[in-house]
Amino acid sequence: MPTTRVIIDTDPGIDDALALILAFASPEVSVEAITTVAGNVSVSQATRNVCLLLDVVDSHPRPPVAKGAARPLTRPLRTAQRYHGEDGLGELFRFKTEAGESRYPDPRQHLAPQPAPALIIEQISAAPGEIVLICIGPLTNLATAIQTAPAEMAKVKEIVIMGGAIQAPGNVTPVAEFNMHTDPEAAGLVFASGLPITLVPLDVTQRVLLTAELIDALVRHVGGRVTQFVHDATERLFRIEQDRTGRAATPLHDPLAIGAVIDPSLVTRRPFYVQVETGAGPAQGMTIADRRQMLEKEKQPPNLQVCMEVDAGRFVAIFLERICRPLT
Ligand code: BDR
Ligand code: CA
């Protein structure tokens, strides 16, 4: 089976952590590097969380981790800690061992010497046409890499981005998805880059749901370190969702971006010309796709492949099978 070499740019974030676990448990991809960006939490916390996750999955070899942007290109950072918890991982500090010690001790933080955009540029230019960059946070690092070294970045095989809301409503405002809303200038720059981009928007990610029942069953019947982590990281989130929506279930936003690389047939892509609203008004971060029924020559050529359909049942089954199989 051919293995796709990937770099994951991330802001963990509970669903980011689930995406990383899925990637490490999937033989179809090899994680060459992880880069961090401010988004759900500060970049320092995101970097700590990646290192903690690497301890949990105990991956060998350990990919390099590079710290990235501390704030969006032009705006102040607004984190999502109300949703992801103070630590971004569902407040793991609540969990103790039987001996009363922290179940999740401080991780070792051996970081790459270069900042995230430099590591992304280096790895892509060293393997022309081979690396898929999966971005599951705000696009600040990617925009900086493109601005710094456009010719090197043109050697990327594909960029897969979790973000945007095409026909679906937003999740941070009525029209905007969190990653786009956090750094719309970066998203605009990336979308205008001419690079081969697949967008995985809320239209598909909100259809792939992880439920508390599924995780409780895994903990009871499978057990193991990774399953316990998934349980602990999602437990607070399920309570929030239960209060908010009446259902203890959460969308697997970021894991689906990994899924689109593991098995491209899980999603159906459609080409669209997509722009991002950068104004500071109520449409900030809105992704506007030209879906008009017109001859192609009358419109801007498509700049993105957008995932508009997903085989949700098959993806959730793959996700569950992977998180409890090889790493427990
Ligand atoms: C995206 O926003 C973040 O909170 C999640 O980690 C995901 O990347 C979903 O809108
Ligand atoms: Ca994320």
mmCIF file with all atom_site columns, N, CA and C and ligand atoms in Angstrom, residues 11 13 15-16 40 80 84 136-137 162 171 177-179 202 253-254, ligand 1:
data_model
loop_
_atom_site.group_PDB
_atom_site.id
_atom_site.type_symbol
_atom_site.label_atom_id
_atom_site.label_alt_id
_atom_site.label_comp_id
_atom_site.label_asym_id
_atom_site.label_entity_id
_atom_site.label_seq_id
_atom_site.pdbx_PDB_ins_code
_atom_site.Cartn_x
_atom_site.Cartn_y
_atom_site.Cartn_z
_atom_site.occupancy
_atom_site.B_iso_or_equiv
_atom_site.pdbx_formal_charge
_atom_site.auth_seq_id
_atom_site.auth_comp_id
_atom_site.auth_asym_id
_atom_site.auth_atom_id
_atom_site.pdbx_PDB_model_num
ATOM   1  N N  . ASP A 1 11  ? -3.818  23.115 15.961 1.00 0.00 ? 11  ASP A N  1
ATOM   2  C CA . ASP A 1 11  ? -3.977  23.964 17.156 1.00 0.00 ? 11  ASP A CA 1
ATOM   3  C C  . ASP A 1 11  ? -4.732  23.215 18.254 1.00 0.00 ? 11  ASP A C  1
ATOM   4  N N  . GLY A 1 13  ? -6.759  21.866 21.054 1.00 0.00 ? 13  GLY A N  1
ATOM   5  C CA . GLY A 1 13  ? -7.960  21.385 20.348 1.00 0.00 ? 13  GLY A CA 1
ATOM   6  C C  . GLY A 1 13  ? -8.218  19.882 20.446 1.00 0.00 ? 13  GLY A C  1
ATOM   7  N N  . ASP A 1 15  ? -10.607 18.013 18.828 1.00 0.00 ? 15  ASP A N  1
ATOM   8  C CA . ASP A 1 15  ? -10.735 17.262 17.566 1.00 0.00 ? 15  ASP A CA 1
ATOM   9  C C  . ASP A 1 15  ? -9.402  17.228 16.824 1.00 0.00 ? 15  ASP A C  1
ATOM   10 N N  . ASP A 1 16  ? -8.527  18.204 17.059 1.00 0.00 ? 16  ASP A N  1
ATOM   11 C CA . ASP A 1 16  ? -7.163  18.116 16.511 1.00 0.00 ? 16  ASP A CA 1
ATOM   12 C C  . ASP A 1 16  ? -6.447  16.892 17.082 1.00 0.00 ? 16  ASP A C  1
ATOM   13 N N  . ASN A 1 40  ? -7.403  27.420 18.724 1.00 0.00 ? 40  ASN A N  1
ATOM   14 C CA . ASN A 1 40  ? -8.235  26.992 19.852 1.00 0.00 ? 40  ASN A CA 1
ATOM   15 C C  . ASN A 1 40  ? -7.639  27.450 21.183 1.00 0.00 ? 40  ASN A C  1
ATOM   16 N N  . ALA A 1 80  ? -10.711 29.353 21.621 1.00 0.00 ? 80  ALA A N  1
ATOM   17 C CA . ALA A 1 80  ? -11.993 28.639 21.791 1.00 0.00 ? 80  ALA A CA 1
ATOM   18 C C  . ALA A 1 80  ? -11.931 27.777 23.048 1.00 0.00 ? 80  ALA A C  1
ATOM   19 N N  . HIS A 1 84  ? -13.148 23.979 24.118 1.00 0.00 ? 84  HIS A N  1
ATOM   20 C CA . HIS A 1 84  ? -12.117 22.921 24.218 1.00 0.00 ? 84  HIS A CA 1
ATOM   21 C C  . HIS A 1 84  ? -11.541 22.785 25.625 1.00 0.00 ? 84  HIS A C  1
ATOM   22 N N  . ILE A 1 136 ? -5.300  21.938 10.038 1.00 0.00 ? 136 ILE A N  1
ATOM   23 C CA . ILE A 1 136 ? -6.534  21.774 10.811 1.00 0.00 ? 136 ILE A CA 1
ATOM   24 C C  . ILE A 1 136 ? -6.682  22.870 11.871 1.00 0.00 ? 136 ILE A C  1
ATOM   25 N N  . GLY A 1 137 ? -6.019  23.984 11.627 1.00 0.00 ? 137 GLY A N  1
ATOM   26 C CA . GLY A 1 137 ? -6.182  25.162 12.486 1.00 0.00 ? 137 GLY A CA 1
ATOM   27 C C  . GLY A 1 137 ? -6.266  26.389 11.580 1.00 0.00 ? 137 GLY A C  1
ATOM   28 N N  . MET A 1 162 ? -9.087  21.842 6.796  1.00 0.00 ? 162 MET A N  1
ATOM   29 C CA . MET A 1 162 ? -10.387 21.813 7.451  1.00 0.00 ? 162 MET A CA 1
ATOM   30 C C  . MET A 1 162 ? -10.797 23.256 7.702  1.00 0.00 ? 162 MET A C  1
ATOM   31 N N  . ASN A 1 171 ? -20.078 28.003 12.570 1.00 0.00 ? 171 ASN A N  1
ATOM   32 C CA . ASN A 1 171 ? -20.122 27.474 13.940 1.00 0.00 ? 171 ASN A CA 1
ATOM   33 C C  . ASN A 1 171 ? -19.591 28.471 14.967 1.00 0.00 ? 171 ASN A C  1
ATOM   34 N N  . GLU A 1 177 ? -16.986 29.754 9.905  1.00 0.00 ? 177 GLU A N  1
ATOM   35 C CA . GLU A 1 177 ? -16.379 28.606 10.598 1.00 0.00 ? 177 GLU A CA 1
ATOM   36 C C  . GLU A 1 177 ? -15.150 29.117 11.358 1.00 0.00 ? 177 GLU A C  1
ATOM   37 N N  . PHE A 1 178 ? -14.799 28.459 12.471 1.00 0.00 ? 178 PHE A N  1
ATOM   38 C CA . PHE A 1 178 ? -13.775 28.972 13.390 1.00 0.00 ? 178 PHE A CA 1
ATOM   39 C C  . PHE A 1 178 ? -12.416 29.233 12.729 1.00 0.00 ? 178 PHE A C  1
ATOM   40 N N  . ASN A 1 179 ? -11.876 28.281 11.969 1.00 0.00 ? 179 ASN A N  1
ATOM   41 C CA . ASN A 1 179 ? -10.512 28.458 11.428 1.00 0.00 ? 179 ASN A CA 1
ATOM   42 C C  . ASN A 1 179 ? -10.446 29.630 10.446 1.00 0.00 ? 179 ASN A C  1
ATOM   43 N N  . LEU A 1 202 ? -17.546 22.648 7.018  1.00 0.00 ? 202 LEU A N  1
ATOM   44 C CA . LEU A 1 202 ? -18.564 22.176 7.960  1.00 0.00 ? 202 LEU A CA 1
ATOM   45 C C  . LEU A 1 202 ? -19.650 21.372 7.267  1.00 0.00 ? 202 LEU A C  1
ATOM   46 N N  . HIS A 1 253 ? -14.544 17.216 13.114 1.00 0.00 ? 253 HIS A N  1
ATOM   47 C CA . HIS A 1 253 ? -14.098 18.146 12.063 1.00 0.00 ? 253 HIS A CA 1
ATOM   48 C C  . HIS A 1 253 ? -12.705 17.768 11.547 1.00 0.00 ? 253 HIS A C  1
ATOM   49 N N  . ASP A 1 254 ? -11.725 17.881 12.430 1.00 0.00 ? 254 ASP A N  1
ATOM   50 C CA . ASP A 1 254 ? -10.330 17.708 11.992 1.00 0.00 ? 254 ASP A CA 1
ATOM   51 C C  . ASP A 1 254 ? -10.008 16.269 11.578 1.00 0.00 ? 254 ASP A C  1
HETATM 52 C C1 . BDR B 2 .   ? -12.480 23.855 13.642 1.00 0.00 ? 1   BDR B C1 1
HETATM 53 O O1 . BDR B 2 .   ? -12.406 24.817 14.703 1.00 0.00 ? 1   BDR B O1 1
HETATM 54 C C2 . BDR B 2 .   ? -11.699 24.298 15.775 1.00 0.00 ? 1   BDR B C2 1
HETATM 55 O O2 . BDR B 2 .   ? -12.286 24.631 17.004 1.00 0.00 ? 1   BDR B O2 1
HETATM 56 C C3 . BDR B 2 .   ? -11.602 22.806 15.557 1.00 0.00 ? 1   BDR B C3 1
HETATM 57 O O3 . BDR B 2 .   ? -10.414 22.292 16.097 1.00 0.00 ? 1   BDR B O3 1
HETATM 58 C C4 . BDR B 2 .   ? -11.643 22.657 14.058 1.00 0.00 ? 1   BDR B C4 1
HETATM 59 O O4 . BDR B 2 .   ? -10.353 22.776 13.497 1.00 0.00 ? 1   BDR B O4 1
HETATM 60 C C5 . BDR B 2 .   ? -13.935 23.532 13.390 1.00 0.00 ? 1   BDR B C5 1
HETATM 61 O O5 . BDR B 2 .   ? -14.605 24.688 13.023 1.00 0.00 ? 1   BDR B O5 1
#
